[in-house]
């Protein structure tokens, strides 16, 4: 789940537009 | 007065900013009455994660951002996310949310297990922003200015970032003069709050650590 991701992971995923993966 | 180019930049930023919304299924959870300490922790974490996601969406639309080096894009977002979140929270506490929701959110934050040493300055900061009576235009521009801060750690091409930030600062300065003619210090005060935001950014890591330990 998202709560286990660090800030950088969240940013990278959101920048790539594939946060739901 | 703002030039036509500045007007359209302002409208564009405002429009992108207004599309930044935390999904309702998360905010709805806020209103559920019973919550254990653990559920509270999870909810606040989920809100923070969602906050970062909408922040990234807003940032992608900032003029020129996508032309920056990819690692610089990440460094800018990493450097500014906490500050942008504090700004957004201040806006929510001071204006945007229906009154009852704000009380509930405050209660949850105060019961989150975070030390008062961190919580008190945070709510004091929200209050100090409230006194400035910022408009939504100002919040949106200030957020963009915060994101496009050239002197963050690990930025390789500071000059390109500066070039993107400058026009936004100019619009913000003019806007302050137009919207607060009675207060010529308004723009300087806004910039002063940015310095305060930096302090929160520095304390944020310790704050999270103490929270987790608790």
PDB file of C-alpha atoms in Angstrom:
ATOM      1  CA  UNK A   1       0.000   0.000   0.000  1.00  0.00           C
ATOM      2  CA  UNK A   2       0.936   3.627  -0.573  1.00  0.00           C
ATOM      3  CA  UNK A   3       1.552   4.180   3.138  1.00  0.00           C
ATOM      4  CA  UNK A   4       4.618   1.946   2.923  1.00  0.00           C
ATOM      5  CA  UNK A   5       6.225   3.983   0.155  1.00  0.00           C
ATOM      6  CA  UNK A   6       8.798   6.682   0.784  1.00  0.00           C
ATOM      7  CA  UNK A   7       8.355  10.219  -0.504  1.00  0.00           C
ATOM      8  CA  UNK A   8      10.685   9.690  -3.442  1.00  0.00           C
ATOM      9  CA  UNK A   9       8.881   6.514  -4.537  1.00  0.00           C
ATOM     10  CA  UNK A  10       5.537   8.299  -4.436  1.00  0.00           C
ATOM     11  CA  UNK A  11       6.935  11.205  -6.470  1.00  0.00           C
ATOM     12  CA  UNK A  12       8.583   8.943  -9.070  1.00  0.00           C
ATOM     13  CA  UNK A  13       5.449   6.869  -9.527  1.00  0.00           C
ATOM     14  CA  UNK A  14       3.209   9.935  -9.742  1.00  0.00           C
ATOM     15  CA  UNK A  15       5.560  11.588 -12.240  1.00  0.00           C
ATOM     16  CA  UNK A  16       5.455   8.507 -14.423  1.00  0.00           C
ATOM     17  CA  UNK A  17       1.694   8.531 -14.115  1.00  0.00           C
ATOM     18  CA  UNK A  18       1.517   4.904 -12.971  1.00  0.00           C
ATOM     19  CA  UNK A  19       0.709   5.275  -9.324  1.00  0.00           C
ATOM     20  CA  UNK A  20      -1.888   2.516  -9.345  1.00  0.00           C
ATOM     21  CA  UNK A  21       0.606  -0.121 -10.512  1.00  0.00           C
TER      22      UNK A  21
ATOM     23  CA  UNK B   1      -1.517  46.183 -13.525  1.00  0.00           C
ATOM     24  CA  UNK B   2      -0.907  42.674 -14.761  1.00  0.00           C
ATOM     25  CA  UNK B   3      -0.035  42.387 -18.445  1.00  0.00           C
ATOM     26  CA  UNK B   4      -2.303  40.119 -20.560  1.00  0.00           C
ATOM     27  CA  UNK B   5       0.438  37.434 -20.472  1.00  0.00           C
ATOM     28  CA  UNK B   6       0.592  37.655 -16.689  1.00  0.00           C
ATOM     29  CA  UNK B   7      -3.197  37.490 -16.459  1.00  0.00           C
ATOM     30  CA  UNK B   8      -3.310  34.314 -18.501  1.00  0.00           C
ATOM     31  CA  UNK B   9      -0.432  32.792 -16.496  1.00  0.00           C
ATOM     32  CA  UNK B  10      -2.346  33.557 -13.301  1.00  0.00           C
ATOM     33  CA  UNK B  11      -5.564  32.013 -14.621  1.00  0.00           C
ATOM     34  CA  UNK B  12      -3.709  28.955 -15.812  1.00  0.00           C
ATOM     35  CA  UNK B  13      -1.994  28.398 -12.446  1.00  0.00           C
ATOM     36  CA  UNK B  14      -5.260  28.980 -10.571  1.00  0.00           C
ATOM     37  CA  UNK B  15      -7.088  26.537 -12.791  1.00  0.00           C
ATOM     38  CA  UNK B  16      -4.475  23.802 -12.320  1.00  0.00           C
ATOM     39  CA  UNK B  17      -4.393  24.482  -8.594  1.00  0.00           C
ATOM     40  CA  UNK B  18      -8.157  24.155  -8.259  1.00  0.00           C
ATOM     41  CA  UNK B  19      -8.041  20.720  -9.853  1.00  0.00           C
ATOM     42  CA  UNK B  20      -5.845  19.557  -6.948  1.00  0.00           C
ATOM     43  CA  UNK B  21      -8.240  17.575  -4.799  1.00  0.00           C
ATOM     44  CA  UNK B  22      -7.815  14.735  -2.368  1.00  0.00           C
ATOM     45  CA  UNK B  23     -10.306  12.006  -3.422  1.00  0.00           C
ATOM     46  CA  UNK B  24     -13.590  12.026  -1.523  1.00  0.00           C
ATOM     47  CA  UNK B  25     -13.277   8.421  -0.383  1.00  0.00           C
ATOM     48  CA  UNK B  26     -10.337   9.549   1.751  1.00  0.00           C
ATOM     49  CA  UNK B  27     -11.897  12.718   3.141  1.00  0.00           C
ATOM     50  CA  UNK B  28     -15.056  10.747   3.920  1.00  0.00           C
ATOM     51  CA  UNK B  29     -13.060   8.463   6.198  1.00  0.00           C
ATOM     52  CA  UNK B  30     -12.195  11.537   8.205  1.00  0.00           C
ATOM     53  CA  UNK B  31     -15.820  11.847   9.244  1.00  0.00           C
ATOM     54  CA  UNK B  32     -16.133   8.307  10.571  1.00  0.00           C
ATOM     55  CA  UNK B  33     -16.387   8.759  14.285  1.00  0.00           C
ATOM     56  CA  UNK B  34     -14.620   5.813  15.833  1.00  0.00           C
ATOM     57  CA  UNK B  35     -10.981   5.408  15.202  1.00  0.00           C
ATOM     58  CA  UNK B  36      -8.155   3.653  16.957  1.00  0.00           C
ATOM     59  CA  UNK B  37      -4.690   5.216  17.148  1.00  0.00           C
ATOM     60  CA  UNK B  38      -3.582   2.872  14.398  1.00  0.00           C
ATOM     61  CA  UNK B  39      -6.466   3.762  12.078  1.00  0.00           C
ATOM     62  CA  UNK B  40      -5.727   7.401  12.726  1.00  0.00           C
ATOM     63  CA  UNK B  41      -2.099   6.903  11.756  1.00  0.00           C
ATOM     64  CA  UNK B  42      -3.124   5.094   8.565  1.00  0.00           C
ATOM     65  CA  UNK B  43      -5.657   7.761   7.615  1.00  0.00           C
ATOM     66  CA  UNK B  44      -3.189  10.623   8.070  1.00  0.00           C
ATOM     67  CA  UNK B  45      -0.591   8.678   6.083  1.00  0.00           C
ATOM     68  CA  UNK B  46      -3.096   8.028   3.313  1.00  0.00           C
ATOM     69  CA  UNK B  47      -4.023  11.714   3.213  1.00  0.00           C
ATOM     70  CA  UNK B  48      -0.360  12.708   3.040  1.00  0.00           C
ATOM     71  CA  UNK B  49       0.293  10.255   0.196  1.00  0.00           C
ATOM     72  CA  UNK B  50      -2.697  11.543  -1.707  1.00  0.00           C
ATOM     73  CA  UNK B  51      -1.517  15.086  -1.051  1.00  0.00           C
ATOM     74  CA  UNK B  52       1.808  14.293  -2.719  1.00  0.00           C
ATOM     75  CA  UNK B  53       0.068  12.730  -5.709  1.00  0.00           C
ATOM     76  CA  UNK B  54      -2.107  15.780  -6.381  1.00  0.00           C
ATOM     77  CA  UNK B  55       0.910  18.000  -5.805  1.00  0.00           C
ATOM     78  CA  UNK B  56       2.801  16.125  -8.523  1.00  0.00           C
ATOM     79  CA  UNK B  57      -0.162  16.507 -10.888  1.00  0.00           C
ATOM     80  CA  UNK B  58      -0.173  20.267 -10.248  1.00  0.00           C
ATOM     81  CA  UNK B  59       3.600  20.464 -10.676  1.00  0.00           C
ATOM     82  CA  UNK B  60       3.555  18.643 -14.014  1.00  0.00           C
ATOM     83  CA  UNK B  61       1.359  21.422 -15.362  1.00  0.00           C
ATOM     84  CA  UNK B  62       3.614  24.287 -14.226  1.00  0.00           C
ATOM     85  CA  UNK B  63       4.887  26.070 -17.340  1.00  0.00           C
ATOM     86  CA  UNK B  64       8.251  24.645 -18.352  1.00  0.00           C
ATOM     87  CA  UNK B  65       8.471  22.055 -15.587  1.00  0.00           C
ATOM     88  CA  UNK B  66       8.420  19.111 -17.963  1.00  0.00           C
ATOM     89  CA  UNK B  67      11.335  20.589 -19.922  1.00  0.00           C
ATOM     90  CA  UNK B  68      13.600  20.270 -16.863  1.00  0.00           C
ATOM     91  CA  UNK B  69      15.989  17.376 -16.403  1.00  0.00           C
ATOM     92  CA  UNK B  70      14.077  14.401 -14.971  1.00  0.00           C
ATOM     93  CA  UNK B  71      16.273  14.056 -11.864  1.00  0.00           C
ATOM     94  CA  UNK B  72      15.992  17.810 -11.255  1.00  0.00           C
ATOM     95  CA  UNK B  73      12.199  17.415 -11.428  1.00  0.00           C
ATOM     96  CA  UNK B  74      12.396  14.806  -8.679  1.00  0.00           C
ATOM     97  CA  UNK B  75      14.817  16.894  -6.601  1.00  0.00           C
ATOM     98  CA  UNK B  76      12.451  19.896  -6.823  1.00  0.00           C
ATOM     99  CA  UNK B  77       9.477  17.827  -5.737  1.00  0.00           C
ATOM    100  CA  UNK B  78      11.373  16.105  -2.952  1.00  0.00           C
ATOM    101  CA  UNK B  79      12.662  19.429  -1.704  1.00  0.00           C
ATOM    102  CA  UNK B  80       9.285  21.157  -1.752  1.00  0.00           C
ATOM    103  CA  UNK B  81       6.656  18.494  -1.014  1.00  0.00           C
ATOM    104  CA  UNK B  82       6.603  19.064   2.740  1.00  0.00           C
ATOM    105  CA  UNK B  83       6.437  22.850   2.357  1.00  0.00           C
ATOM    106  CA  UNK B  84       3.707  22.657  -0.267  1.00  0.00           C
ATOM    107  CA  UNK B  85       1.727  20.307   1.988  1.00  0.00           C
ATOM    108  CA  UNK B  86       1.997  22.687   4.925  1.00  0.00           C
ATOM    109  CA  UNK B  87       0.772  25.516   2.700  1.00  0.00           C
ATOM    110  CA  UNK B  88      -2.116  23.440   1.456  1.00  0.00           C
ATOM    111  CA  UNK B  89      -3.036  22.377   4.985  1.00  0.00           C
ATOM    112  CA  UNK B  90      -2.936  25.987   6.111  1.00  0.00           C
ATOM    113  CA  UNK B  91      -5.314  26.881   3.304  1.00  0.00           C
ATOM    114  CA  UNK B  92      -7.646  24.019   4.240  1.00  0.00           C
ATOM    115  CA  UNK B  93      -7.623  24.974   7.908  1.00  0.00           C
ATOM    116  CA  UNK B  94      -8.106  28.650   7.239  1.00  0.00           C
ATOM    117  CA  UNK B  95     -10.690  28.594   4.537  1.00  0.00           C
ATOM    118  CA  UNK B  96     -11.507  25.696   2.338  1.00  0.00           C
ATOM    119  CA  UNK B  97     -13.054  22.974   4.433  1.00  0.00           C
ATOM    120  CA  UNK B  98     -16.507  23.061   5.988  1.00  0.00           C
ATOM    121  CA  UNK B  99     -16.112  24.058   9.602  1.00  0.00           C
ATOM    122  CA  UNK B 100     -16.898  20.693  11.260  1.00  0.00           C
ATOM    123  CA  UNK B 101     -14.374  18.846   9.089  1.00  0.00           C
ATOM    124  CA  UNK B 102     -11.590  21.166  10.166  1.00  0.00           C
ATOM    125  CA  UNK B 103     -12.342  20.517  13.841  1.00  0.00           C
ATOM    126  CA  UNK B 104     -12.285  16.765  13.251  1.00  0.00           C
ATOM    127  CA  UNK B 105      -9.043  16.909  11.316  1.00  0.00           C
ATOM    128  CA  UNK B 106      -7.467  19.031  14.041  1.00  0.00           C
ATOM    129  CA  UNK B 107      -8.640  16.550  16.676  1.00  0.00           C
ATOM    130  CA  UNK B 108      -7.175  13.658  14.720  1.00  0.00           C
ATOM    131  CA  UNK B 109      -3.861  15.426  14.291  1.00  0.00           C
ATOM    132  CA  UNK B 110      -3.743  16.281  17.989  1.00  0.00           C
ATOM    133  CA  UNK B 111      -4.503  12.613  18.853  1.00  0.00           C
ATOM    134  CA  UNK B 112      -2.080  11.230  16.308  1.00  0.00           C
ATOM    135  CA  UNK B 113       0.718  10.569  18.764  1.00  0.00           C
ATOM    136  CA  UNK B 114       2.890  13.366  17.379  1.00  0.00           C
ATOM    137  CA  UNK B 115       4.576  15.448  20.045  1.00  0.00           C
ATOM    138  CA  UNK B 116       2.992  18.817  20.922  1.00  0.00           C
ATOM    139  CA  UNK B 117       6.410  20.322  20.294  1.00  0.00           C
ATOM    140  CA  UNK B 118       5.696  19.817  16.604  1.00  0.00           C
ATOM    141  CA  UNK B 119       1.950  20.284  16.565  1.00  0.00           C
ATOM    142  CA  UNK B 120       1.829  23.643  18.355  1.00  0.00           C
ATOM    143  CA  UNK B 121       4.189  25.484  15.955  1.00  0.00           C
ATOM    144  CA  UNK B 122       2.266  23.979  13.045  1.00  0.00           C
ATOM    145  CA  UNK B 123      -1.075  25.382  14.186  1.00  0.00           C
ATOM    146  CA  UNK B 124       0.633  28.672  15.059  1.00  0.00           C
ATOM    147  CA  UNK B 125       1.909  28.816  11.500  1.00  0.00           C
ATOM    148  CA  UNK B 126      -1.594  28.217  10.134  1.00  0.00           C
ATOM    149  CA  UNK B 127      -2.809  31.071  12.290  1.00  0.00           C
ATOM    150  CA  UNK B 128      -0.058  33.391  11.113  1.00  0.00           C
ATOM    151  CA  UNK B 129      -1.074  32.694   7.512  1.00  0.00           C
ATOM    152  CA  UNK B 130      -4.712  33.280   8.368  1.00  0.00           C
ATOM    153  CA  UNK B 131      -3.801  36.762   9.576  1.00  0.00           C
ATOM    154  CA  UNK B 132      -2.398  37.539   6.120  1.00  0.00           C
ATOM    155  CA  UNK B 133      -5.836  36.950   4.596  1.00  0.00           C
ATOM    156  CA  UNK B 134      -4.342  35.322   1.532  1.00  0.00           C
ATOM    157  CA  UNK B 135      -6.509  34.842  -1.525  1.00  0.00           C
ATOM    158  CA  UNK B 136      -6.666  31.605  -3.461  1.00  0.00           C
ATOM    159  CA  UNK B 137      -4.634  33.216  -6.235  1.00  0.00           C
ATOM    160  CA  UNK B 138      -1.901  33.916  -3.725  1.00  0.00           C
ATOM    161  CA  UNK B 139      -1.949  30.358  -2.368  1.00  0.00           C
ATOM    162  CA  UNK B 140      -1.700  28.907  -5.852  1.00  0.00           C
ATOM    163  CA  UNK B 141       1.163  31.182  -6.925  1.00  0.00           C
ATOM    164  CA  UNK B 142       3.030  30.791  -3.641  1.00  0.00           C
ATOM    165  CA  UNK B 143       2.785  27.009  -3.982  1.00  0.00           C
ATOM    166  CA  UNK B 144       4.201  27.199  -7.507  1.00  0.00           C
ATOM    167  CA  UNK B 145       6.994  29.485  -6.253  1.00  0.00           C
ATOM    168  CA  UNK B 146       7.785  27.023  -3.453  1.00  0.00           C
ATOM    169  CA  UNK B 147       7.974  24.093  -5.877  1.00  0.00           C
ATOM    170  CA  UNK B 148      10.203  25.977  -8.309  1.00  0.00           C
ATOM    171  CA  UNK B 149      12.780  26.979  -5.690  1.00  0.00           C
ATOM    172  CA  UNK B 150      16.181  26.799  -7.399  1.00  0.00           C
ATOM    173  CA  UNK B 151      18.387  26.301  -4.349  1.00  0.00           C
ATOM    174  CA  UNK B 152      17.161  22.873  -3.297  1.00  0.00           C
ATOM    175  CA  UNK B 153      19.610  20.082  -2.680  1.00  0.00           C
ATOM    176  CA  UNK B 154      20.832  18.068  -5.707  1.00  0.00           C
ATOM    177  CA  UNK B 155      19.559  20.474  -8.379  1.00  0.00           C
ATOM    178  CA  UNK B 156      21.999  20.410 -11.285  1.00  0.00           C
ATOM    179  CA  UNK B 157      20.563  23.179 -13.469  1.00  0.00           C
ATOM    180  CA  UNK B 158      19.546  25.906 -11.016  1.00  0.00           C
ATOM    181  CA  UNK B 159      19.462  28.555 -13.723  1.00  0.00           C
ATOM    182  CA  UNK B 160      16.639  26.860 -15.652  1.00  0.00           C
ATOM    183  CA  UNK B 161      14.604  26.551 -12.465  1.00  0.00           C
ATOM    184  CA  UNK B 162      15.198  30.224 -11.688  1.00  0.00           C
ATOM    185  CA  UNK B 163      13.897  31.150 -15.132  1.00  0.00           C
ATOM    186  CA  UNK B 164      10.652  29.300 -14.440  1.00  0.00           C
ATOM    187  CA  UNK B 165      10.228  30.768 -10.960  1.00  0.00           C
ATOM    188  CA  UNK B 166      10.875  34.420 -11.861  1.00  0.00           C
ATOM    189  CA  UNK B 167       7.700  35.190 -13.843  1.00  0.00           C
ATOM    190  CA  UNK B 168       5.608  33.625 -11.068  1.00  0.00           C
ATOM    191  CA  UNK B 169       7.272  35.802  -8.437  1.00  0.00           C
ATOM    192  CA  UNK B 170       6.616  38.885 -10.573  1.00  0.00           C
ATOM    193  CA  UNK B 171       2.916  38.039 -10.903  1.00  0.00           C
ATOM    194  CA  UNK B 172       2.680  37.339  -7.191  1.00  0.00           C
ATOM    195  CA  UNK B 173       4.301  40.667  -6.335  1.00  0.00           C
ATOM    196  CA  UNK B 174       1.941  42.609  -8.594  1.00  0.00           C
ATOM    197  CA  UNK B 175      -1.045  40.700  -7.312  1.00  0.00           C
ATOM    198  CA  UNK B 176      -0.122  41.563  -3.727  1.00  0.00           C
ATOM    199  CA  UNK B 177      -0.024  45.247  -4.639  1.00  0.00           C
ATOM    200  CA  UNK B 178      -3.408  45.046  -6.369  1.00  0.00           C
ATOM    201  CA  UNK B 179      -5.180  42.949  -3.730  1.00  0.00           C
ATOM    202  CA  UNK B 180      -3.647  44.512  -0.613  1.00  0.00           C
ATOM    203  CA  UNK B 181      -3.108  48.185  -1.469  1.00  0.00           C
ATOM    204  CA  UNK B 182      -3.475  49.061   2.211  1.00  0.00           C
ATOM    205  CA  UNK B 183      -0.541  46.848   3.088  1.00  0.00           C
ATOM    206  CA  UNK B 184       2.603  47.521   1.033  1.00  0.00           C
ATOM    207  CA  UNK B 185       4.480  44.930   3.133  1.00  0.00           C
ATOM    208  CA  UNK B 186       2.180  42.078   2.106  1.00  0.00           C
ATOM    209  CA  UNK B 187       4.513  40.561  -0.499  1.00  0.00           C
ATOM    210  CA  UNK B 188       7.499  40.760   1.865  1.00  0.00           C
ATOM    211  CA  UNK B 189       5.424  39.057   4.567  1.00  0.00           C
ATOM    212  CA  UNK B 190       4.506  36.208   2.217  1.00  0.00           C
ATOM    213  CA  UNK B 191       8.171  35.672   1.428  1.00  0.00           C
ATOM    214  CA  UNK B 192       8.876  35.744   5.163  1.00  0.00           C
ATOM    215  CA  UNK B 193       6.461  32.858   5.631  1.00  0.00           C
ATOM    216  CA  UNK B 194       8.490  30.883   3.100  1.00  0.00           C
ATOM    217  CA  UNK B 195      11.463  31.104   5.437  1.00  0.00           C
ATOM    218  CA  UNK B 196       9.282  29.737   8.223  1.00  0.00           C
ATOM    219  CA  UNK B 197       8.154  26.926   5.922  1.00  0.00           C
ATOM    220  CA  UNK B 198      11.783  25.925   5.427  1.00  0.00           C
ATOM    221  CA  UNK B 199      12.124  25.416   9.158  1.00  0.00           C
ATOM    222  CA  UNK B 200       9.171  23.024   9.114  1.00  0.00           C
ATOM    223  CA  UNK B 201      10.797  21.174   6.268  1.00  0.00           C
ATOM    224  CA  UNK B 202      13.931  20.701   8.374  1.00  0.00           C
ATOM    225  CA  UNK B 203      11.997  19.472  11.412  1.00  0.00           C
ATOM    226  CA  UNK B 204       9.687  17.228   9.427  1.00  0.00           C
ATOM    227  CA  UNK B 205      12.014  14.228   9.327  1.00  0.00           C
ATOM    228  CA  UNK B 206      12.538  14.309  13.109  1.00  0.00           C
ATOM    229  CA  UNK B 207       8.825  14.736  13.572  1.00  0.00           C
ATOM    230  CA  UNK B 208       8.014  11.636  11.518  1.00  0.00           C
ATOM    231  CA  UNK B 209      10.683   9.687  13.330  1.00  0.00           C
ATOM    232  CA  UNK B 210       9.304  10.555  16.774  1.00  0.00           C
ATOM    233  CA  UNK B 211       5.818   9.755  15.527  1.00  0.00           C
ATOM    234  CA  UNK B 212       6.844   6.314  14.314  1.00  0.00           C
ATOM    235  CA  UNK B 213       8.698   5.556  17.527  1.00  0.00           C
ATOM    236  CA  UNK B 214       5.638   6.517  19.571  1.00  0.00           C
TER     237      UNK B 214
END
